[in-house]
Short mmCIF file of C-alpha atoms and ligand atoms in Angstrom, two decimals:
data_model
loop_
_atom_site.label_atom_id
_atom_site.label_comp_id
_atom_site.label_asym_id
_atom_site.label_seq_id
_atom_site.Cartn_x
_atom_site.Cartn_y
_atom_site.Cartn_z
CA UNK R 1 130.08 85.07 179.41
CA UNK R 2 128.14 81.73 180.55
CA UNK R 3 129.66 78.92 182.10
CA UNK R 4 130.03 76.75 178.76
CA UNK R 5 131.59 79.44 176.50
CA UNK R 6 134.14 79.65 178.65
CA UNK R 7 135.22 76.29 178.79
CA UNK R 8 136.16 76.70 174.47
CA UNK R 9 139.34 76.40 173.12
CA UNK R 10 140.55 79.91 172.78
CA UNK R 11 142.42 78.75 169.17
CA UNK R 12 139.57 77.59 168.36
CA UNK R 13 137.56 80.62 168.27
CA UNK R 14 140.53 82.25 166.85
CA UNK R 15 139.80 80.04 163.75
CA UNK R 16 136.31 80.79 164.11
CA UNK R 17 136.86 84.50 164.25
CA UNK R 18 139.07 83.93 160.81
CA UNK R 19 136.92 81.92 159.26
CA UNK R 20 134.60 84.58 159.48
CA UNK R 21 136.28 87.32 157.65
CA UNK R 22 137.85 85.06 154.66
CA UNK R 23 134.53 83.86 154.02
CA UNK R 24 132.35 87.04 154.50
CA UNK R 25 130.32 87.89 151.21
CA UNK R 26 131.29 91.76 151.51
CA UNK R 27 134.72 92.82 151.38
CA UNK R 28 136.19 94.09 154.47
CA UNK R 29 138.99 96.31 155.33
CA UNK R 30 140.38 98.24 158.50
CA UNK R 31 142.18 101.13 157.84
CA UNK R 32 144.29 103.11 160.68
CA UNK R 33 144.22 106.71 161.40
CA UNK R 34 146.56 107.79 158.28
CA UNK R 35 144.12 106.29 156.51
CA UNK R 36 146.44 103.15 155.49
CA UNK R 37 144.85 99.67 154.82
CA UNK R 38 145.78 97.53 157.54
CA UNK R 39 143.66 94.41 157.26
CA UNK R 40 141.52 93.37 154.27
CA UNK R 41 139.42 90.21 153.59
CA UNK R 42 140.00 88.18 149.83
CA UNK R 43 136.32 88.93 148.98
CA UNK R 44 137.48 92.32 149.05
CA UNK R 45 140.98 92.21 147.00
CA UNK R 46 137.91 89.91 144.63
CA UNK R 47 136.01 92.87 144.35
CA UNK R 48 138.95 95.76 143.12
CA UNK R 49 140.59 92.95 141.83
CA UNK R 50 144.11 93.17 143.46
CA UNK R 51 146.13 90.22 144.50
CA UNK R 52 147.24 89.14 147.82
CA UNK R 53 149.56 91.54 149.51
CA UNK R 54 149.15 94.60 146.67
CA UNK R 55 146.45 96.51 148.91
CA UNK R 56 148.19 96.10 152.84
CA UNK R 57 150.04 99.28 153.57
CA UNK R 58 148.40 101.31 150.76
CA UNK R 59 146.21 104.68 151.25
CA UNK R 60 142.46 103.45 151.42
CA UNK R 61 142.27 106.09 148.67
CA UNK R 62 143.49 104.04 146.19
CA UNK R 63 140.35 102.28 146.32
CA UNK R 64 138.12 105.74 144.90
CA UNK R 65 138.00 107.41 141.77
CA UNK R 66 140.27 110.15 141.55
CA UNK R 67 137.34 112.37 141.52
CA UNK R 68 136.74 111.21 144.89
CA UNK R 69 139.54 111.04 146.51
CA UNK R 70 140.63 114.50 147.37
CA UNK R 71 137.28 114.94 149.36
CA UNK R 72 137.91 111.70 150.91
CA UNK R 73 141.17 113.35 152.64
CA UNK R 74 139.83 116.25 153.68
CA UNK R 75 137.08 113.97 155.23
CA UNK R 76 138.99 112.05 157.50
CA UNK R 77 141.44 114.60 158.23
CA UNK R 78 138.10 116.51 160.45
CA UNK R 79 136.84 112.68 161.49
CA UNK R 80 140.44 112.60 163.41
CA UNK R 81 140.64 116.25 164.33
CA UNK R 82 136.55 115.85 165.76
CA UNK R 83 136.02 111.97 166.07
CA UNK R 84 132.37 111.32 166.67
CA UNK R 85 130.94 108.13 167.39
CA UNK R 86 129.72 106.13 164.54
CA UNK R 87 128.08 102.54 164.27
CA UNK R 88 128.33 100.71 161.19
CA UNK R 89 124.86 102.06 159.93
CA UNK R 90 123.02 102.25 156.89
CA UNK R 91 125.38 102.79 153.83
CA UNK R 92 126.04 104.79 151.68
CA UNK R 93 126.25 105.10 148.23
CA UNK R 94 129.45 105.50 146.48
CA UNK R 95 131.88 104.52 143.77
CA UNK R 96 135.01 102.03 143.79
CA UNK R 97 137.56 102.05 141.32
CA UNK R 98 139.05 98.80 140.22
CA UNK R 99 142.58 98.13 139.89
CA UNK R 100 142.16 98.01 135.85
CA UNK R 101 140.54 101.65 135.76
CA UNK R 102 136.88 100.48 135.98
CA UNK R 103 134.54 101.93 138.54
CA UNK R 104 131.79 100.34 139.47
CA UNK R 105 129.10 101.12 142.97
CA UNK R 106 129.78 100.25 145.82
CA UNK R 107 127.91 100.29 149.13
CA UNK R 108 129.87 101.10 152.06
CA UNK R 109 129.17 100.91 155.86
CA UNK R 110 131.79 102.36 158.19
CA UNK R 111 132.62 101.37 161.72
CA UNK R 112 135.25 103.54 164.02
CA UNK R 113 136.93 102.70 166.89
CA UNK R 114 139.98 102.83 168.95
CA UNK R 115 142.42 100.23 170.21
CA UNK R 116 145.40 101.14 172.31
CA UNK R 117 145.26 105.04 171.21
CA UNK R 118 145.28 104.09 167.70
CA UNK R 119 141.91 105.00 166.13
CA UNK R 120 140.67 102.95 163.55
CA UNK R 121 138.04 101.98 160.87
CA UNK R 122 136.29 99.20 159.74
CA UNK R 123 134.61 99.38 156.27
CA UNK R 124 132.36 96.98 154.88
CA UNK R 125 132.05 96.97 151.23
CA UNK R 126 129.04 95.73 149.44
CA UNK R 127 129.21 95.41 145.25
CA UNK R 128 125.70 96.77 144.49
CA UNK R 129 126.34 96.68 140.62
CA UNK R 130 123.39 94.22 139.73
CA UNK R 131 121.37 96.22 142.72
CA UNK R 132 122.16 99.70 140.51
CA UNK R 133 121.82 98.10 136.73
CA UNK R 134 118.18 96.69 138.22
CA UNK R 135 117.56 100.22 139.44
CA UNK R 136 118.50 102.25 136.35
CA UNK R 137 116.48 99.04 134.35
CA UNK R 138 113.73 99.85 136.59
CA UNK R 139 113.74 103.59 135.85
CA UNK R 140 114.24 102.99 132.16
CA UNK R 141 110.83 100.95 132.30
CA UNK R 142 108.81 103.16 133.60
CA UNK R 143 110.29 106.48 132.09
CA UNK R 144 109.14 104.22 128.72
CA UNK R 145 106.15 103.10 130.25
CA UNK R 146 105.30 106.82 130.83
CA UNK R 147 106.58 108.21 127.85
CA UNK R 148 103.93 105.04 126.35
CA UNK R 149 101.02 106.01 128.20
CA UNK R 150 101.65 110.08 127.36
CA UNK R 151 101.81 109.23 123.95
CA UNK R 152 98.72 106.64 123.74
CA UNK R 153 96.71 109.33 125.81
CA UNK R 154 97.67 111.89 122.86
CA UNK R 155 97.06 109.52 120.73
CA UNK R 156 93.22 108.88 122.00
CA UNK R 157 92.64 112.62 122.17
CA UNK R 158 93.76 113.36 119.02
CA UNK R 159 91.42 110.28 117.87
CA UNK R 160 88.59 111.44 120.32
CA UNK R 161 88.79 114.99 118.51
CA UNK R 162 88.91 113.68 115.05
CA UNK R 163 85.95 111.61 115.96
CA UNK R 164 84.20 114.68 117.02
CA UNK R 165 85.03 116.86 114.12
CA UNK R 166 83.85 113.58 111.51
CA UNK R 167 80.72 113.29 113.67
CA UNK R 168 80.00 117.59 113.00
CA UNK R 169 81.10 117.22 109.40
CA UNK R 170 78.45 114.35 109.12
CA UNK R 171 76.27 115.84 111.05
CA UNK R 172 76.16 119.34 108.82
CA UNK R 173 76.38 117.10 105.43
CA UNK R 174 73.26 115.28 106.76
CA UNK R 175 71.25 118.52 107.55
CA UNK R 176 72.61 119.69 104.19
CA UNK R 177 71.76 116.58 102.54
CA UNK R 178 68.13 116.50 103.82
CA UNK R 179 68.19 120.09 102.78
CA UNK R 180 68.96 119.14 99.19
CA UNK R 181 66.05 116.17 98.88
CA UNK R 182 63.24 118.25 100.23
CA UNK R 183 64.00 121.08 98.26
CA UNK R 184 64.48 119.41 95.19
CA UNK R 185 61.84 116.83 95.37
CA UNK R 186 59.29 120.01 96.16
CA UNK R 187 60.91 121.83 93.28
CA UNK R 188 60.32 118.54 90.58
CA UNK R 189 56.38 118.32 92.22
CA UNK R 190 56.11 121.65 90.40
CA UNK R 191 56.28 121.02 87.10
CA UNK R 192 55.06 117.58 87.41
CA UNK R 193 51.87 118.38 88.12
CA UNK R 194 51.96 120.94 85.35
CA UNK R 195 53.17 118.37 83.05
CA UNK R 196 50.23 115.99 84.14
CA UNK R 197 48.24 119.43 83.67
CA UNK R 198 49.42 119.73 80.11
CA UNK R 199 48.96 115.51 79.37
CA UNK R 200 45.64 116.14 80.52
CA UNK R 201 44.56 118.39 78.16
CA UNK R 202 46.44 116.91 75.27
CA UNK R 203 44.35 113.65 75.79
CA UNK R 204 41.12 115.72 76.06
CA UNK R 205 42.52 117.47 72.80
CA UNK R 206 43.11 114.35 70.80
CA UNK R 207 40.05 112.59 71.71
CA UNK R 208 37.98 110.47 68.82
CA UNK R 209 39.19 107.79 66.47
CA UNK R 210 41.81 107.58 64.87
CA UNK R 211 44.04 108.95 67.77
CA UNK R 212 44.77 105.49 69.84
CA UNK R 213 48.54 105.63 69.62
CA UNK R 214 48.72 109.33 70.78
CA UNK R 215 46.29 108.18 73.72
CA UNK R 216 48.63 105.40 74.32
CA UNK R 217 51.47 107.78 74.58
CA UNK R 218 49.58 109.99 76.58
CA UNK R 219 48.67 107.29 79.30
CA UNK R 220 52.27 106.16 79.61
CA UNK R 221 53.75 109.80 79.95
CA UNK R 222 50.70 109.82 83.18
CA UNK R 223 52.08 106.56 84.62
CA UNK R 224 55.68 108.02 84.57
CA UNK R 225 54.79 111.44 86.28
CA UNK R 226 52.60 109.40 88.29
CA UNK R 227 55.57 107.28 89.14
CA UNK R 228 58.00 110.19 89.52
CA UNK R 229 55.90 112.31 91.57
CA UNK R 230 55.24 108.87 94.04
CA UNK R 231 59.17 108.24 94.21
CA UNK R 232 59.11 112.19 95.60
CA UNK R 233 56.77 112.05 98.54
CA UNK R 234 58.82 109.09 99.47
CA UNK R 235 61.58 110.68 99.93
CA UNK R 236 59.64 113.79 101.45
CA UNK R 237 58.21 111.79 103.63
CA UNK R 238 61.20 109.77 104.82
CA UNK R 239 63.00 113.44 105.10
CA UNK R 240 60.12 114.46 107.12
CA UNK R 241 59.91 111.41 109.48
CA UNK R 242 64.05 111.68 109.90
CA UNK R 243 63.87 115.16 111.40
CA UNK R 244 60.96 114.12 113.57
CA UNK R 245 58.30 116.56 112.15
CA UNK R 246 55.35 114.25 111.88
CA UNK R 247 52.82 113.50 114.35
CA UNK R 248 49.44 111.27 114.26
CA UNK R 249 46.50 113.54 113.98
CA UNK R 250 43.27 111.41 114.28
CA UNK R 251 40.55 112.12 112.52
CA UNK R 252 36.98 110.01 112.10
CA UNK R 253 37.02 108.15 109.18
CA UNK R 254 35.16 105.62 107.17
CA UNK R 255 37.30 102.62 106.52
CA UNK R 256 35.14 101.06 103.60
CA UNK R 257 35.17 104.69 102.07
CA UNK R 258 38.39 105.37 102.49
CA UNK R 259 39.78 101.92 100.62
CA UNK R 260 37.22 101.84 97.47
CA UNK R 261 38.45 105.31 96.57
CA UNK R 262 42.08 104.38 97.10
CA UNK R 263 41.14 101.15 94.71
CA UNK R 264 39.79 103.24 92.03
CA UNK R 265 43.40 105.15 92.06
CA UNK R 266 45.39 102.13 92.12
CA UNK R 267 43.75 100.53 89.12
CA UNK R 268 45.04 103.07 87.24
CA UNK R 269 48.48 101.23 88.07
CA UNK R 270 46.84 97.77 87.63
CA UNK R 271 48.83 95.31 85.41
CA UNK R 272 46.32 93.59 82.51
CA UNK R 273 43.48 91.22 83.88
CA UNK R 274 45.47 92.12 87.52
CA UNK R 275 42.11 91.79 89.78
CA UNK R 276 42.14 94.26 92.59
CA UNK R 277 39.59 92.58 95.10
CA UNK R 278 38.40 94.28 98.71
CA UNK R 279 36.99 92.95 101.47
CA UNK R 280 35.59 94.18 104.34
CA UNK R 281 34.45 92.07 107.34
CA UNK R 282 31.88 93.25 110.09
CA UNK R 283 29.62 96.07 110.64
CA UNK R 284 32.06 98.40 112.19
CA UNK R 285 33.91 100.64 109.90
CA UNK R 286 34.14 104.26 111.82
CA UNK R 287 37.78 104.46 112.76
CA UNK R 288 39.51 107.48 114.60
CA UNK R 289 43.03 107.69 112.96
CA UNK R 290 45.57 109.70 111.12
CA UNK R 291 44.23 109.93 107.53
CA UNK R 292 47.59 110.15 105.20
CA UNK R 293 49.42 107.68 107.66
CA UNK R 294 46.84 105.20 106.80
CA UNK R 295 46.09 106.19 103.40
CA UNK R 296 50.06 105.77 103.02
CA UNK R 297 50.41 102.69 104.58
CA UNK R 298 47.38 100.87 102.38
CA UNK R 299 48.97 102.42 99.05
CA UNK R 300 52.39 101.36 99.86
CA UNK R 301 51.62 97.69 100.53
CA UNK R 302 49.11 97.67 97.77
CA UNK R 303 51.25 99.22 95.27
CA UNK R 304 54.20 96.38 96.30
CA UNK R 305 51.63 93.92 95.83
CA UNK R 306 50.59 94.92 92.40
CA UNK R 307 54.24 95.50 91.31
CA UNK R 308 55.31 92.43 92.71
CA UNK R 309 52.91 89.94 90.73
CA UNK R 310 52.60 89.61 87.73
CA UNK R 311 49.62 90.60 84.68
CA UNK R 312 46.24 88.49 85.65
CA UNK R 313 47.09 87.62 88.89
CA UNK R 314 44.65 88.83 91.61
CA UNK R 315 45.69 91.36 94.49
CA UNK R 316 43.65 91.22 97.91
CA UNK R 317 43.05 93.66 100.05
CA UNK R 318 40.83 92.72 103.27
CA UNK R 319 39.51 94.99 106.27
CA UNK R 320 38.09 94.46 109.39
CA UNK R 321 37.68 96.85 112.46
CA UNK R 322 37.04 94.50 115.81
CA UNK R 323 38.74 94.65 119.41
CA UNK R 324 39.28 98.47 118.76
CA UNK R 325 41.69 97.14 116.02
CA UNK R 326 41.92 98.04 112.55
CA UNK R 327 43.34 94.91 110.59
CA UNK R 328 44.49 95.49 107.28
CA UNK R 329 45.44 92.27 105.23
CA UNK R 330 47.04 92.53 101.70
CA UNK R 331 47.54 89.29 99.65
CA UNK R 332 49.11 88.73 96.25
CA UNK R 333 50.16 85.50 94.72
CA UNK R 334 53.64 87.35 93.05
CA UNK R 335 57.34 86.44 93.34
CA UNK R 336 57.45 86.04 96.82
CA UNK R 337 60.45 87.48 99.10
CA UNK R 338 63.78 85.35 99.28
CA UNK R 339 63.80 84.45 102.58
CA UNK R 340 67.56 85.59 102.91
CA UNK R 341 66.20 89.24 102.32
CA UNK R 342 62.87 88.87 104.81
CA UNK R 343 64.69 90.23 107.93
CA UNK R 344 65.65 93.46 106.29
CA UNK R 345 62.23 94.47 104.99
CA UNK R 346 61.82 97.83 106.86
CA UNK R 347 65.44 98.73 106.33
CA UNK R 348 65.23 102.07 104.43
CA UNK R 349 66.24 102.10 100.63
CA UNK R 350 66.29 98.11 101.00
CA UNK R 351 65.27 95.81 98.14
CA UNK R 352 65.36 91.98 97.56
CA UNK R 353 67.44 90.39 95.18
CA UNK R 354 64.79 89.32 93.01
CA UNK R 355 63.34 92.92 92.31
CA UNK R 356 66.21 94.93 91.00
CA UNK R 357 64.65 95.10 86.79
CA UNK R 358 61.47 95.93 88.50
CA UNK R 359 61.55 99.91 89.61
CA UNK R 360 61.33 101.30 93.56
CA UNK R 361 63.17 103.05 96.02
CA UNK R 362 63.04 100.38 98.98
CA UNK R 363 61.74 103.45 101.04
CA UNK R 364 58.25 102.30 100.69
CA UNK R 365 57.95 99.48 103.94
CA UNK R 366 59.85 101.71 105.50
CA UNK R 367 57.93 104.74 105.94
CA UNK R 368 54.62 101.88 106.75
CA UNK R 369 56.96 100.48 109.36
CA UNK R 370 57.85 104.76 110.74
CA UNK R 371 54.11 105.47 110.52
CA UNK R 372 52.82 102.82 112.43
CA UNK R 373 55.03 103.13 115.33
CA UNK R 374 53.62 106.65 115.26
CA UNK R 375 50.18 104.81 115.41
CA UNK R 376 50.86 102.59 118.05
CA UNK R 377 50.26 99.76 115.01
CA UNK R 378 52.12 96.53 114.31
CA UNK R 379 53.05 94.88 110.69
CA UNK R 380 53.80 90.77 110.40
CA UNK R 381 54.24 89.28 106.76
CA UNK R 382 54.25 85.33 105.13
CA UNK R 383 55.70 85.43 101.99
CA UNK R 384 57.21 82.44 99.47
CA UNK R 385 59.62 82.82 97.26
CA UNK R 386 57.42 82.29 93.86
CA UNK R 387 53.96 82.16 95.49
CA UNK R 388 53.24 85.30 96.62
CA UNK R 389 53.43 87.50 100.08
CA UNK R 390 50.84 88.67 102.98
CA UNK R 391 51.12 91.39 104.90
CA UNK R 392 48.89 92.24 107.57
CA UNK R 393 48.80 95.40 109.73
CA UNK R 394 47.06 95.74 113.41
CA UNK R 395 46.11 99.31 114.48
CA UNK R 396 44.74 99.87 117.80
CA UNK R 397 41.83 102.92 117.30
CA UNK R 398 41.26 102.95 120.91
CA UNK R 399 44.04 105.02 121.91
CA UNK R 400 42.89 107.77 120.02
CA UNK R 401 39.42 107.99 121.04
CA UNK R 402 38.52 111.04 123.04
P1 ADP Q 501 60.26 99.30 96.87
O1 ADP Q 501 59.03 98.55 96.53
O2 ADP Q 501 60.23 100.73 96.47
O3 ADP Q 501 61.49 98.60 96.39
P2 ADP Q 501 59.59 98.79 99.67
O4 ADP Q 501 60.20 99.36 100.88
O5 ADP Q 501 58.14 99.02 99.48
O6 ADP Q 501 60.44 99.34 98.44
O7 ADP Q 501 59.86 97.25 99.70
C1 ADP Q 501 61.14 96.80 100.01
C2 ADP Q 501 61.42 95.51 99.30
O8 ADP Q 501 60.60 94.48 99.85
C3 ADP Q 501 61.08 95.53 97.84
O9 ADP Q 501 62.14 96.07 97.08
C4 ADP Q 501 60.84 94.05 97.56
O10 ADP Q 501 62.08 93.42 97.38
C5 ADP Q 501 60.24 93.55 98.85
N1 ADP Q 501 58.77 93.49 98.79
C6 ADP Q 501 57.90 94.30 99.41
N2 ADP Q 501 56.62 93.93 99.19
C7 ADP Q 501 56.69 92.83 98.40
C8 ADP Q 501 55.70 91.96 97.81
N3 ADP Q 501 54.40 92.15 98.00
N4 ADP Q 501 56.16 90.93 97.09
C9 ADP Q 501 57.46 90.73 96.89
N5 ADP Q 501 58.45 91.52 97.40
C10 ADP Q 501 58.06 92.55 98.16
#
């Protein structure tokens, strides 16, 4: 002890020493050798919720569910018979019962030692209620959160797989789909042509005056087949650029050739006093390229031009081979494109909202668009609404020079 402890007031520190226990947060209580409560603090008669005096003299017992309390006999009963030294350590976990019946968890540190012979011991009693409830709250959250997350990860699966099974379903009523249009546009070429065949004859037939209206009849039963039988390579073609089965197989050709005989077809479709002019610019006009994707890609924008403009006004079509470039301009002075409807142009089955009495599949820009990446080519178009559209296509021929 130093020098100026000493020197205090022994009554003093007696109050000290008092002041202490009444005022501890944890309840305190010393209980002798029978296991009798000898000395208890108020937090603690607080915390059973006794008064003053109803707990001195009592069995600590009292203080534990009668589940407990039986074991708790037997328990000291071998601490007296074998005492071994204990510190107030870490506590332990237990439950107190309440002087109205309730129980509620305690934690409770012990401390044994002996004065004069008499052993004794000192427990410290901590209400861990709020500790517990935060505990079980605790466990509660994440049981949930668990159960959550097991159920949102079945959840996903079962979404994943139904994804997957959709994606095969669509992926078989595609193939089947595809399936269906070749085969059936194939099987209508059949007996198209032999109706064109038959129309033939029938006009050679009925030949001579006298017979216009039956040659009238006869020319618009060709423009329908003709139409028909156009509206089925589409869609053979658009099958056959969907499963990837077409390739660019160059051949030499002669540009000038190749569009006068094309022409003399498409005047056939021609509206009355519809011009069909051609142009060709330069001296070059060998070209090394695929024949039917060009042949294709001149008919389609020519045919949209003729259908899209209407009886006596002229259609354009201009060539030019320079820079190992094929340039292909087609100008008509028709109803234009809404300019709303101008970024979906090469959509497939797409048409503009000004076209729907006039017929077409909306395949045809399409498959020009399909080919020409095949090519290597490019497309760009000016159109107005009401004044008519150009369309010019770039092909580069070097590429497919040997
Ligand atoms: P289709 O002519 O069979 O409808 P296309 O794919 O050839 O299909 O053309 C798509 C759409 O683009 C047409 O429906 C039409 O609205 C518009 N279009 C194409 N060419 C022209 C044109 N020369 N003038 C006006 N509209 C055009």
């Amino acid at each position: 002890m130093s020098h100026e402890e000493s020197n205090v007031d022994p009554v003093h520190l007696e109050r000290v020493r008092e002041m202490l226990f009444s005022t501890a947060a944890e309840g305190l209580v010393l209980v002798d050798g029978s296991g009798t409560i000898r000395m208890l603090n108020p937090r603690l008669l607080e915390l059973f919720g006794y008064e003053e005096g109803e707990l001195l003299g009592r069995s600590i017992e009292l203080l534990l569910p009668e589940s407990f309390r039986r074991a708790h006999v037997a328990h000291r009963k071998e601490y007296n018979a074998k005492p071994a030294k204990r510190h107030m350590g870490r506590g332990r976990e237990l439950n107190g019962l309440r002087k109205d019946g309730t129980i509620f968890p305690v934690e409770v540190g012990l401390n044994h030692f002996t004065v004069e012979k008499e052993r004794y011991v000192m427990g410290l009693v901590t209400d861990i209620s709020e500790r517990r409830k935060a505990e079980e709250e605790l466990q509660r959250n994440t049981a949930e959160l668990e159960k959550r997350v097991e159920e949102r990860t079945a959840e996903l699966a079962k979404g994943a797989r139904a994804v997957e099974i959709a994606y095969e379903r669509e992926k078989e009523l595609n193939a089947l789909k595809s399936r269906f249009v070749s085969m059936a546009s194939h099987e209508f070429r059949t007996p198209l042509s032999t109706i064109m065949g038959s129309v033939d004859l029938i006009a050679r037939y009925t030949e001579g005056p006298g017979n216009e209206k039956v040659e009238k009849h006869v020319q618009r039963i060709r423009t329908k087949v003709r139409d028909l039988t156009a509206i089925l390579n589409d869609f053979l073609s658009f099958e056959r650029l969907e499963q990837d089965d077409v390739s660019s197989v160059p051949e030499e050709l002669d540009i000038v050739h190749l569009c006068i005989g094309l022409l003399e077809e498409l005047r056939g479709m021609a509206k009355a006093g519809q011009a069909l002019e051609y142009d060709h610019s330069g001296d070059e006009r060998s070209i090394l390229m695929d024949r039917s994707m060009l042949v294709n890609t001149i008919t389609n924008l020519m045919t949209n031009a003729i259908k899209y403009s209407p009886e006596g006004s002229p259609v354009t079509l201009r060539t030019a081979v320079d820079d190992d470039c094929l340039r292909i301009v087609v100008i008509d002075r028709g109803i234009g494109i809404p300019l709303a409807d101008q970024e979906h142009l090469f959509e497939p089955f797409f048409r503009a909202q000004n076209v729907l009495t006039i017929q077409g599949t909306g395949l045809g820009l399409h498959l020009v668009k399909r080919y020409l990446d095949l090519m290597g080519g490019e497309i760009s178009y000016s159109s107005t609404p009401g004044q008519g559209s150009t369309f010019t296509v770039r092909i580069p021929e070097k590429q497919y020079k040997p």
